[in-house]
Amino acid sequence: MSDINSVAGLSDLLKQSGASSGSSSAPVKLTETKTADVRLSDKMHEIDISKKEVFAQDVAARLKLRYVDLRKFPILPDSLALIPEEDARKYHAVPFFADDASARIGVVSIEDTEVQKYLGSVARDKKIKLIPYVISEESFEHAMHTYAALPKIINISREVTVSQADLDRFATAFNSLPELAAKIKDVNTTDFIALIFSAAFKMDASDIHIEAEEDKIVVRLRLDGVLNEIGDVPHEMWKKIIGRIKLLSGLKINVDDKPQDGRISLVLNLGKIDVRVSTIPTAFGESVVMRILRPQANTQLEQLGIRGTAFEALLREIERPNGMVITTGPTGSGKTTSLYTILKRKNQPGVKIITLEDPIEYNLEGINQSQIDQSKGYTYADALKSVLRQDPDICMVGEIRDLPTAEVAIQAALTGHLLLSTIHTNSASGAIPRFLSMGVKPFLLAPALNAIIGQRLIRKLCDVCKVVTPLTDAEKARATQVMSTLTPKAGISFSLDNAKFYTAPGCEACNKLGYKGRVGIYEIFTMTPAIEKLILTAQMSEFDIQKQAIDDGMVTMAQDGILKAAEGISSISEVFRVSE
């Protein structure tokens, strides 16, 4: 007699026993009989499962592999990112534990050659060691519930394919920020990420901010350098939203008490877009910032917004075979774009270029780019020493932030290399005191420097809705003061009284913001005998350097901004907001 027949027969026997008793006790007898029936069914099912587990153990012993019962072993959700759910179902293989070097995979049919080939491809693609464990079918089905418990995402892999159709579908669902705010509240969590990316691409945002507050989740986009709130969703959605983002970016799902950094690769019809993800713990959850790294392959040096004598001076300095060209400015001021544009101009078949970056923001064809890893001791200073042994013509160092890096960079500039880098100061003239405060020797710094670029990004007025707007008395007085230091050596003729200035009230084309796109404002000075003399005294201030550079013909960032505002490129209020 089979197990199922035994259970059914015993159940019938109990029912018959209950029916022959008195009517007063019959309902109770019937309830007890049903309870006993269920318990026996569960018991017989457990016996059946046990037989399957014994069989899996026998297979493991025969093949000299390990065995695991995933019903009793905790499955780490972030390990599931190794194998998409569809592939796990197809090959009956599920990862249940993973670290940086290896992963444990539960497999039902480990002897299947197709399964073996697939696991081999996973190991090669992920560059990780796979340790197979034999599991039963019952164990596998239990493990698949973990996939089902996770929020559905665009694709459970490190390189995510977002269909253009999905983005277009969401892009046509809103035409303004208020419409987008309403749409965010309507979509389910499955479409949330696709909608946010669609909005970011449509509005040309540089960053996506998702922040957990006490009673809601706030979503903001950085549009042309300014954060704009685009909507919020209930706080109950937080776990699903953060879980999806962490899976996409390869972060640990069960870690929410320390910062994490990851990366998402979106493969769209328009090409591959990288998204840099950063999370930090906050009082009510975490703050997530996703920076969209759009390739700037077609940007030319002439398109940056550098003009006149400053542009000519910069061209001369980057054509020199040695020396340092330094960009300065706060985060998000376009320093990396400026350096990449210079590198692309210099990227010729006969030129060896190596960059040191943390992180590598854009991949440049024909240029050797190296990723700095402080945790492994691969610092800018040590990496630059190694790079110089590679016999490069041009080096780019992502940032000079300490004396060891500065000393090696200066030695490179003095020994026949053109070196490009950035340093965090508020102005071009502030770079020299910053170097000296690190401990750089003045007699080495002066001959090493070619040019220093100070820069900011200002928003461009919407060409559709901009109108001529007279300056207020306060704006005119301030602009007059700024332009008063413009010297004849700058080669610029300008009259504030004859200039026209513009503002934009906002329209559909600019999402009611009045601005669309950004352009750089710059101050560039090159080394002159007067500035070199100041450096060698080692007693000058940032003000002294600034005054001398202006006397030598430098146009300041504020002056460059006012000139652009007078051409209708931006507004005078935007220039003052950014430059002073």
XYZ file of N, CA and C in Angstrom, residues 41 143 154 216 232 261 276 323 342 410 577:
33
model
N -1.101 13.505 7.196
C -0.693 13.892 5.850
C 0.632 14.646 5.894
N 14.416 27.282 -1.960
C 15.347 28.389 -2.204
C 14.769 29.403 -3.189
N 14.721 45.242 -12.988
C 14.834 45.242 -14.437
C 15.573 43.999 -14.908
N 8.099 59.638 4.707
C 8.040 59.525 3.249
C 9.438 59.331 2.662
N 7.421 62.346 -3.994
C 7.697 61.498 -2.842
C 6.745 60.313 -2.848
N 29.450 51.822 -1.759
C 29.585 52.372 -3.107
C 29.462 51.242 -4.117
N 26.974 55.660 -11.059
C 27.736 55.456 -9.830
C 26.796 55.633 -8.645
N 55.427 70.060 -18.020
C 54.819 71.040 -17.136
C 53.482 70.552 -16.601
N 40.831 67.962 -22.835
C 42.233 68.208 -23.184
C 42.909 66.901 -23.616
N 55.120 66.939 -9.462
C 56.033 68.023 -9.850
C 57.298 67.454 -10.487
N 25.195 83.982 -8.346
C 24.923 82.836 -7.472
C 26.087 81.863 -7.454
